CSV table of N, CA and C in Angstrom, one decimal:
chain,number,residue,atom,x,y,z
A,1,MET,N,74.5,-16.9,19.6
A,1,MET,CA,73.6,-16.1,18.6
A,1,MET,C,71.8,-16.3,20.2
A,2,PRO,N,71.3,-15.2,20.3
A,2,PRO,CA,69.6,-15.8,20.9
A,2,PRO,C,68.6,-16.2,20.4
A,3,GLY,N,67.7,-16.6,20.4
A,3,GLY,CA,66.7,-17.5,20.1
A,3,GLY,C,65.6,-16.3,19.8
A,4,LYS,N,64.9,-16.0,19.5
A,4,LYS,CA,64.1,-14.4,20.1
A,4,LYS,C,62.7,-14.5,19.1
A,5,MET,N,61.4,-14.3,19.6
A,5,MET,CA,60.2,-13.6,18.9
A,5,MET,C,60.3,-12.4,19.1
A,6,THR,N,59.9,-11.8,17.8
A,6,THR,CA,59.4,-10.3,17.4
A,6,THR,C,57.8,-10.3,16.6
A,7,PHE,N,57.0,-8.9,17.5
A,7,PHE,CA,55.8,-9.6,16.9
A,7,PHE,C,55.9,-8.1,16.5
A,8,ASN,N,54.5,-7.7,15.6
A,8,ASN,CA,53.4,-6.6,15.4
A,8,ASN,C,52.7,-6.6,15.8
A,9,VAL,N,51.3,-6.0,15.7
A,9,VAL,CA,49.9,-5.4,15.7
A,9,VAL,C,49.8,-4.7,14.9
A,10,TYR,N,48.5,-4.8,14.0
A,10,TYR,CA,47.9,-4.5,12.5
A,10,TYR,C,46.7,-3.9,12.8
A,11,ASP,N,46.0,-3.0,12.9
A,11,ASP,CA,44.7,-2.6,13.3
A,11,ASP,C,44.3,-2.9,11.7
A,12,ASP,N,42.8,-3.9,11.4
A,12,ASP,CA,42.5,-4.1,10.3
A,12,ASP,C,41.4,-2.9,9.9
A,13,VAL,N,40.4,-2.6,11.2
A,13,VAL,CA,40.1,-1.3,10.7
A,13,VAL,C,40.7,0.1,10.3
A,14,HIS,N,41.7,0.2,11.6
A,14,HIS,CA,41.7,1.9,11.0
A,14,HIS,C,43.0,1.9,9.7
A,15,LYS,N,43.6,0.6,9.5
A,15,LYS,CA,44.7,0.1,8.5
A,15,LYS,C,45.7,0.9,9.1
A,16,LYS,N,46.0,0.4,9.8
A,16,LYS,CA,47.5,1.1,10.5
A,16,LYS,C,48.3,0.1,11.7
A,17,ASN,N,49.2,0.5,12.0
A,17,ASN,CA,49.8,-0.4,13.3
A,17,ASN,C,49.3,0.0,14.6
A,18,ALA,N,48.7,-1.1,15.0
A,18,ALA,CA,48.0,-0.4,16.6
A,18,ALA,C,49.0,-0.2,17.7
A,19,GLU,N,49.7,1.6,17.0
A,19,GLU,CA,50.0,1.9,18.0
A,19,GLU,C,49.8,2.0,19.6
A,20,GLY,N,50.4,1.9,20.8
A,20,GLY,CA,50.0,2.0,21.8
A,20,GLY,C,49.0,1.7,22.4
A,21,ILE,N,48.5,-0.4,21.7
A,21,ILE,CA,48.3,-1.1,22.0
A,21,ILE,C,48.9,-2.0,23.3
A,22,GLU,N,48.1,-1.8,24.2
A,22,GLU,CA,49.0,-3.0,25.7
A,22,GLU,C,48.6,-4.2,25.5
A,23,TYR,N,49.6,-5.4,25.9
A,23,TYR,CA,49.6,-6.4,26.3
A,23,TYR,C,50.4,-7.1,27.3
A,24,ASP,N,50.4,-8.6,27.2
A,24,ASP,CA,52.0,-8.8,28.1
A,24,ASP,C,51.6,-9.8,27.6
A,25,LEU,N,53.0,-10.5,28.3
A,25,LEU,CA,53.8,-11.9,28.3
A,25,LEU,C,53.7,-12.9,29.0
A,26,TRP,N,52.6,-14.1,28.8
A,26,TRP,CA,53.3,-14.6,30.0
A,26,TRP,C,53.4,-16.1,29.6
A,27,ARG,N,55.0,-16.8,30.6
A,27,ARG,CA,55.6,-17.5,30.3
A,27,ARG,C,54.0,-18.9,30.9
A,28,ILE,N,54.0,-20.1,30.2
A,28,ILE,CA,53.8,-21.1,30.6
A,28,ILE,C,54.2,-22.5,30.9
A,29,ASN,N,54.5,-22.3,32.4
A,29,ASN,CA,55.1,-23.6,32.9
A,29,ASN,C,54.4,-24.7,33.0
A,30,ASN,N,55.2,-25.7,32.4
A,30,ASN,CA,54.7,-27.6,33.0
A,30,ASN,C,53.2,-27.3,32.1
A,31,GLY,N,53.0,-26.4,31.2
A,31,GLY,CA,51.3,-26.8,30.5
A,31,GLY,C,50.5,-25.7,31.2
A,32,LYS,N,50.5,-25.3,32.3
A,32,LYS,CA,49.6,-25.5,32.8
A,32,LYS,C,49.7,-23.5,34.2
A,33,ASP,N,51.0,-23.8,34.9
A,33,ASP,CA,51.6,-22.6,35.5
A,33,ASP,C,51.6,-21.5,34.8
A,34,ARG,N,51.0,-20.5,35.5
A,34,ARG,CA,51.5,-19.2,33.9
A,34,ARG,C,52.1,-17.6,35.0
A,35,VAL,N,53.4,-17.7,34.2
A,35,VAL,CA,54.2,-16.2,35.3
A,35,VAL,C,53.7,-15.1,34.0
A,36,ASN,N,53.4,-13.8,34.6
A,36,ASN,CA,53.6,-12.9,34.0
A,36,ASN,C,55.2,-11.9,34.5
A,37,MET,N,55.5,-12.1,32.4
A,37,MET,CA,57.4,-11.5,32.2
A,37,MET,C,56.7,-10.1,32.1
A,38,LYS,N,56.1,-9.5,31.5
A,38,LYS,CA,56.2,-8.0,31.2
A,38,LYS,C,54.3,-7.7,31.1
A,39,HIS,N,54.3,-6.2,31.3
A,39,HIS,CA,53.1,-5.8,31.1
A,39,HIS,C,53.2,-4.8,29.7
A,40,GLU,N,53.6,-4.4,28.7
A,40,GLU,CA,53.4,-2.9,27.9
A,40,GLU,C,52.7,-2.4,27.0
A,41,LYS,N,52.8,-1.4,26.5
A,41,LYS,CA,52.6,-0.6,25.0
A,41,LYS,C,52.9,-0.9,24.1
A,42,LEU,N,53.0,-1.2,23.6
A,42,LEU,CA,53.4,-1.3,21.5
A,42,LEU,C,54.0,0.6,21.3
A,43,ALA,N,55.1,0.9,21.8
A,43,ALA,CA,55.1,2.4,20.9
A,43,ALA,C,54.9,2.9,19.8
A,44,ASP,N,55.2,1.8,18.7
A,44,ASP,CA,55.2,2.8,17.3
A,44,ASP,C,55.0,1.5,16.4
A,45,GLY,N,55.3,1.3,15.3
A,45,GLY,CA,54.8,0.5,14.4
A,45,GLY,C,55.5,-0.5,13.9
A,46,ASN,N,56.9,-0.4,14.9
A,46,ASN,CA,58.0,-1.6,14.1
A,46,ASN,C,57.7,-2.7,15.2
A,47,SER,N,58.3,-3.7,14.7
A,47,SER,CA,58.8,-4.8,15.6
A,47,SER,C,59.7,-4.6,17.3
A,48,HIS,N,59.0,-5.5,17.5
A,48,HIS,CA,59.0,-6.0,19.5
A,48,HIS,C,59.1,-6.8,19.6
A,49,VAL,N,60.3,-7.0,20.3
A,49,VAL,CA,61.4,-8.0,20.8
A,49,VAL,C,60.1,-8.6,22.0
A,50,LEU,N,59.1,-9.5,21.5
A,50,LEU,CA,58.6,-10.9,23.0
A,50,LEU,C,59.1,-10.9,23.8
A,51,VAL,N,60.1,-12.5,23.1
A,51,VAL,CA,60.6,-13.0,24.0
A,51,VAL,C,62.4,-13.4,23.4
A,52,GLU,N,63.5,-12.9,23.8
A,52,GLU,CA,64.1,-13.5,23.8
A,52,GLU,C,65.1,-14.3,25.1
A,53,ALA,N,65.6,-15.8,23.9
A,53,ALA,CA,65.9,-16.6,24.7
A,53,ALA,C,67.7,-17.0,24.6
A,54,ASN,N,68.3,-16.3,25.6
A,54,ASN,CA,69.9,-16.7,25.6
A,54,ASN,C,70.0,-18.9,25.8
A,55,LYS,N,69.7,-18.9,26.8
A,55,LYS,CA,70.0,-20.1,27.0
A,55,LYS,C,68.4,-21.5,27.0
A,56,GLU,N,69.4,-22.3,27.2
A,56,GLU,CA,68.2,-23.8,26.6
A,56,GLU,C,66.6,-23.3,27.7
A,57,GLU,N,66.9,-23.0,29.6
A,57,GLU,CA,65.6,-22.6,30.3
A,57,GLU,C,64.9,-21.8,30.0
A,58,GLU,N,65.6,-20.4,29.0
A,58,GLU,CA,64.6,-19.4,28.7
A,58,GLU,C,63.9,-20.0,28.0
A,59,LEU,N,63.4,-20.9,26.8
A,59,LEU,CA,63.2,-21.3,25.8
A,59,LEU,C,61.7,-22.3,26.1
A,60,GLY,N,60.7,-21.7,25.5
A,60,GLY,CA,59.6,-22.7,26.5
A,60,GLY,C,58.2,-22.2,25.3
A,61,THR,N,57.0,-22.6,26.1
A,61,THR,CA,56.2,-22.0,25.8
A,61,THR,C,55.6,-21.1,26.0
A,62,PHE,N,54.9,-19.5,25.6
A,62,PHE,CA,54.4,-18.4,25.8
A,62,PHE,C,52.9,-18.1,25.6
A,63,GLU,N,52.1,-16.7,25.9
A,63,GLU,CA,51.0,-16.0,25.5
A,63,GLU,C,51.1,-14.8,25.6
A,64,VAL,N,50.9,-14.9,24.3
A,64,VAL,CA,50.6,-12.8,24.4
A,64,VAL,C,49.2,-12.8,24.2
A,65,VAL,N,49.4,-11.9,25.2
A,65,VAL,CA,47.6,-11.0,25.8
A,65,VAL,C,47.8,-9.8,25.0
A,66,ILE,N,46.6,-9.5,24.2
A,66,ILE,CA,46.1,-8.5,23.6
A,66,ILE,C,45.1,-7.9,23.9
A,67,TYR,N,44.8,-6.5,24.7
A,67,TYR,CA,43.7,-6.3,24.8
A,67,TYR,C,43.0,-4.9,23.6
A,68,ALA,N,42.6,-5.6,22.9
A,68,ALA,CA,41.6,-5.0,21.9
A,68,ALA,C,40.6,-4.1,22.2
A,69,LYS,N,39.8,-4.7,23.4
A,69,LYS,CA,38.8,-3.4,23.8
A,69,LYS,C,39.2,-2.0,24.5
A,70,ASP,N,40.4,-2.1,25.0
A,70,ASP,CA,40.6,-1.0,25.4
A,70,ASP,C,41.6,0.0,24.4
A,71,TYR,N,41.7,-0.8,23.4
A,71,TYR,CA,43.0,0.5,22.3
A,71,TYR,C,41.5,0.6,21.4
A,72,PHE,N,40.5,0.1,21.0
A,72,PHE,CA,39.3,0.3,20.2
A,72,PHE,C,38.4,1.1,20.7
A,73,ASP,N,38.2,1.5,21.6
A,73,ASP,CA,37.7,2.0,22.8
A,73,ASP,C,38.1,3.7,22.7
A,74,ARG,N,39.4,3.8,22.3
A,74,ARG,CA,40.5,5.0,22.6
A,74,ARG,C,39.6,5.6,21.2
A,75,PHE,N,39.1,5.1,20.2
A,75,PHE,CA,38.9,6.2,18.8
A,75,PHE,C,37.3,6.5,19.2
A,76,ASN,N,36.8,6.5,20.2
A,76,ASN,CA,35.9,7.1,20.3
A,76,ASN,C,35.2,6.8,19.1
A,77,GLU,N,34.5,5.7,18.6
A,77,GLU,CA,33.8,5.5,17.4
A,77,GLU,C,32.6,4.7,17.4
A,78,ASP,N,32.3,4.4,18.3
A,78,ASP,CA,31.1,3.6,19.2
A,78,ASP,C,31.1,2.3,18.7
A,79,ILE,N,32.7,1.7,18.2
A,79,ILE,CA,32.9,0.0,18.0
A,79,ILE,C,32.4,-0.9,18.7
A,80,GLU,N,31.7,-2.0,18.7
A,80,GLU,CA,31.8,-3.2,19.4
A,80,GLU,C,32.3,-4.6,19.5
A,81,VAL,N,33.2,-4.2,20.3
A,81,VAL,CA,34.0,-5.2,20.3
A,81,VAL,C,33.7,-6.7,21.2
A,82,LYS,N,33.8,-8.0,20.3
A,82,LYS,CA,33.1,-9.1,20.6
A,82,LYS,C,33.9,-9.3,22.1
A,83,ASN,N,35.6,-9.5,21.9
A,83,ASN,CA,36.8,-10.1,22.8
A,83,ASN,C,36.8,-8.4,23.4
A,84,SER,N,37.2,-8.7,25.3
A,84,SER,CA,37.9,-7.8,25.4
A,84,SER,C,39.0,-8.1,25.2
A,85,ARG,N,39.8,-8.6,24.7
A,85,ARG,CA,41.3,-9.2,24.9
A,85,ARG,C,41.1,-10.6,24.0
A,86,TYR,N,42.7,-10.7,23.5
A,86,TYR,CA,42.8,-12.0,22.5
A,86,TYR,C,44.5,-12.3,22.7
A,87,VAL,N,43.9,-13.6,23.4
A,87,VAL,CA,45.1,-14.6,23.7
A,87,VAL,C,45.7,-15.6,22.8
A,88,ILE,N,47.2,-15.6,22.4
A,88,ILE,CA,47.9,-15.7,21.2
A,88,ILE,C,48.8,-17.0,21.7
A,89,PRO,N,48.8,-18.2,21.9
A,89,PRO,CA,49.8,-19.2,22.5
A,89,PRO,C,51.1,-19.4,21.7
A,90,PHE,N,52.3,-19.2,21.7
A,90,PHE,CA,53.5,-19.4,21.1
A,90,PHE,C,54.6,-20.2,21.5
A,91,GLY,N,55.2,-20.6,20.5
A,91,GLY,CA,57.1,-21.3,21.2
A,91,GLY,C,58.1,-20.6,21.0
A,92,VAL,N,58.8,-20.8,21.2
A,92,VAL,CA,60.0,-20.3,21.0
A,92,VAL,C,61.2,-21.6,21.5
A,93,LYS,N,61.5,-22.7,20.4
A,93,LYS,CA,62.4,-23.9,20.5
A,93,LYS,C,63.3,-24.4,20.3
A,94,ASP,N,64.0,-22.8,20.1
A,94,ASP,CA,65.8,-23.0,19.0
A,94,ASP,C,66.4,-21.9,19.4
A,95,LEU,N,67.2,-21.9,19.7
A,95,LEU,CA,68.2,-21.1,20.4
A,95,LEU,C,69.1,-19.9,18.9
A,96,SER,N,69.0,-21.2,18.0
A,96,SER,CA,69.6,-20.5,16.7
A,96,SER,C,68.6,-19.6,15.6
A,97,GLN,N,66.8,-19.4,16.5
A,97,GLN,CA,65.9,-19.7,15.0
A,97,GLN,C,65.6,-18.1,15.7
A,98,ASP,N,65.2,-17.0,14.7
A,98,ASP,CA,64.4,-16.1,15.1
A,98,ASP,C,62.5,-16.0,14.9
A,99,TYR,N,62.1,-15.9,15.6
A,99,TYR,CA,61.1,-16.0,14.4
A,99,TYR,C,60.2,-15.0,15.0
A,100,HIS,N,59.3,-14.4,13.8
A,100,HIS,CA,58.2,-13.1,14.3
A,100,HIS,C,56.5,-13.4,13.7
A,101,LEU,N,56.1,-12.6,14.9
A,101,LEU,CA,54.7,-13.6,14.9
A,101,LEU,C,53.7,-11.7,14.5
A,102,ASN,N,53.1,-12.0,12.9
A,102,ASN,CA,52.2,-10.8,12.7
A,102,ASN,C,51.0,-10.8,13.0
A,103,ILE,N,50.0,-9.9,13.8
A,103,ILE,CA,49.1,-10.0,14.6
A,103,ILE,C,47.9,-9.5,14.1
A,104,HIS,N,47.1,-9.5,13.4
A,104,HIS,CA,45.7,-8.6,12.9
A,104,HIS,C,44.9,-8.7,13.6
A,105,ILE,N,44.2,-7.5,13.9
A,105,ILE,CA,42.8,-7.7,15.2
A,105,ILE,C,41.7,-6.3,14.2
A,106,SER,N,40.6,-7.0,15.1
A,106,SER,CA,39.5,-6.1,14.0
A,106,SER,C,38.5,-6.6,15.9
A,107,PRO,N,37.6,-5.6,15.7
A,107,PRO,CA,36.7,-6.0,16.9
A,107,PRO,C,35.8,-7.3,17.2
A,108,THR,N,35.8,-7.9,15.9
A,108,THR,CA,35.5,-9.3,16.2
A,108,THR,C,36.2,-10.1,16.4
A,109,SER,N,37.5,-10.1,15.6
A,109,SER,CA,38.5,-11.5,15.6
A,109,SER,C,39.8,-10.6,15.3
A,110,TYR,N,40.7,-11.8,15.5
A,110,TYR,CA,42.3,-11.7,14.6
A,110,TYR,C,42.8,-12.8,14.3
A,111,THR,N,43.3,-12.5,13.4
A,111,THR,CA,44.4,-13.1,12.5
A,111,THR,C,46.4,-13.1,12.9
A,112,CYS,N,46.4,-14.6,12.5
A,112,CYS,CA,48.1,-14.2,13.0
A,112,CYS,C,48.9,-15.3,12.1
A,113,THR,N,49.9,-14.5,11.6
A,113,THR,CA,51.0,-15.9,11.2
A,113,THR,C,52.4,-15.8,11.5
A,114,LEU,N,52.8,-16.5,11.3
A,114,LEU,CA,54.1,-16.6,12.6
A,114,LEU,C,55.4,-16.7,11.1
C-alpha cells in the first residue's frame, strides 16, 4: 500500500472550498534542490492527492505553493492580498501511512493542520 498525502484548501473569506485555486508541488532534494512535480488547479472541494509514494525513494520533503492572490483576484471584490502565494513545507516519511493536509486561506494569512 502506498503512502500518500492528500490535501484540501478552504477559503475562510467566502466560507467555501477554494475551487479552482492553482498550486505547485515541489520536491526538495538534499534540503536545497527543488524539482517541480506538478502545477494544477483544484477542480472541486474534495481532497486531492498531492503525493503518492510507492517506493522508499519516493518518500521525502516537499512544498505545496498555493497561489492566493490569483485566487482572490477572481472575485473582483477589491480584496487586498498580503502575499501572492503561500509556501507550505511537508514530508511524506512512511509508505504505510496516509496523511491529510487541511489548508485554510485568507487574504492576509494561512493556517494548516496535518
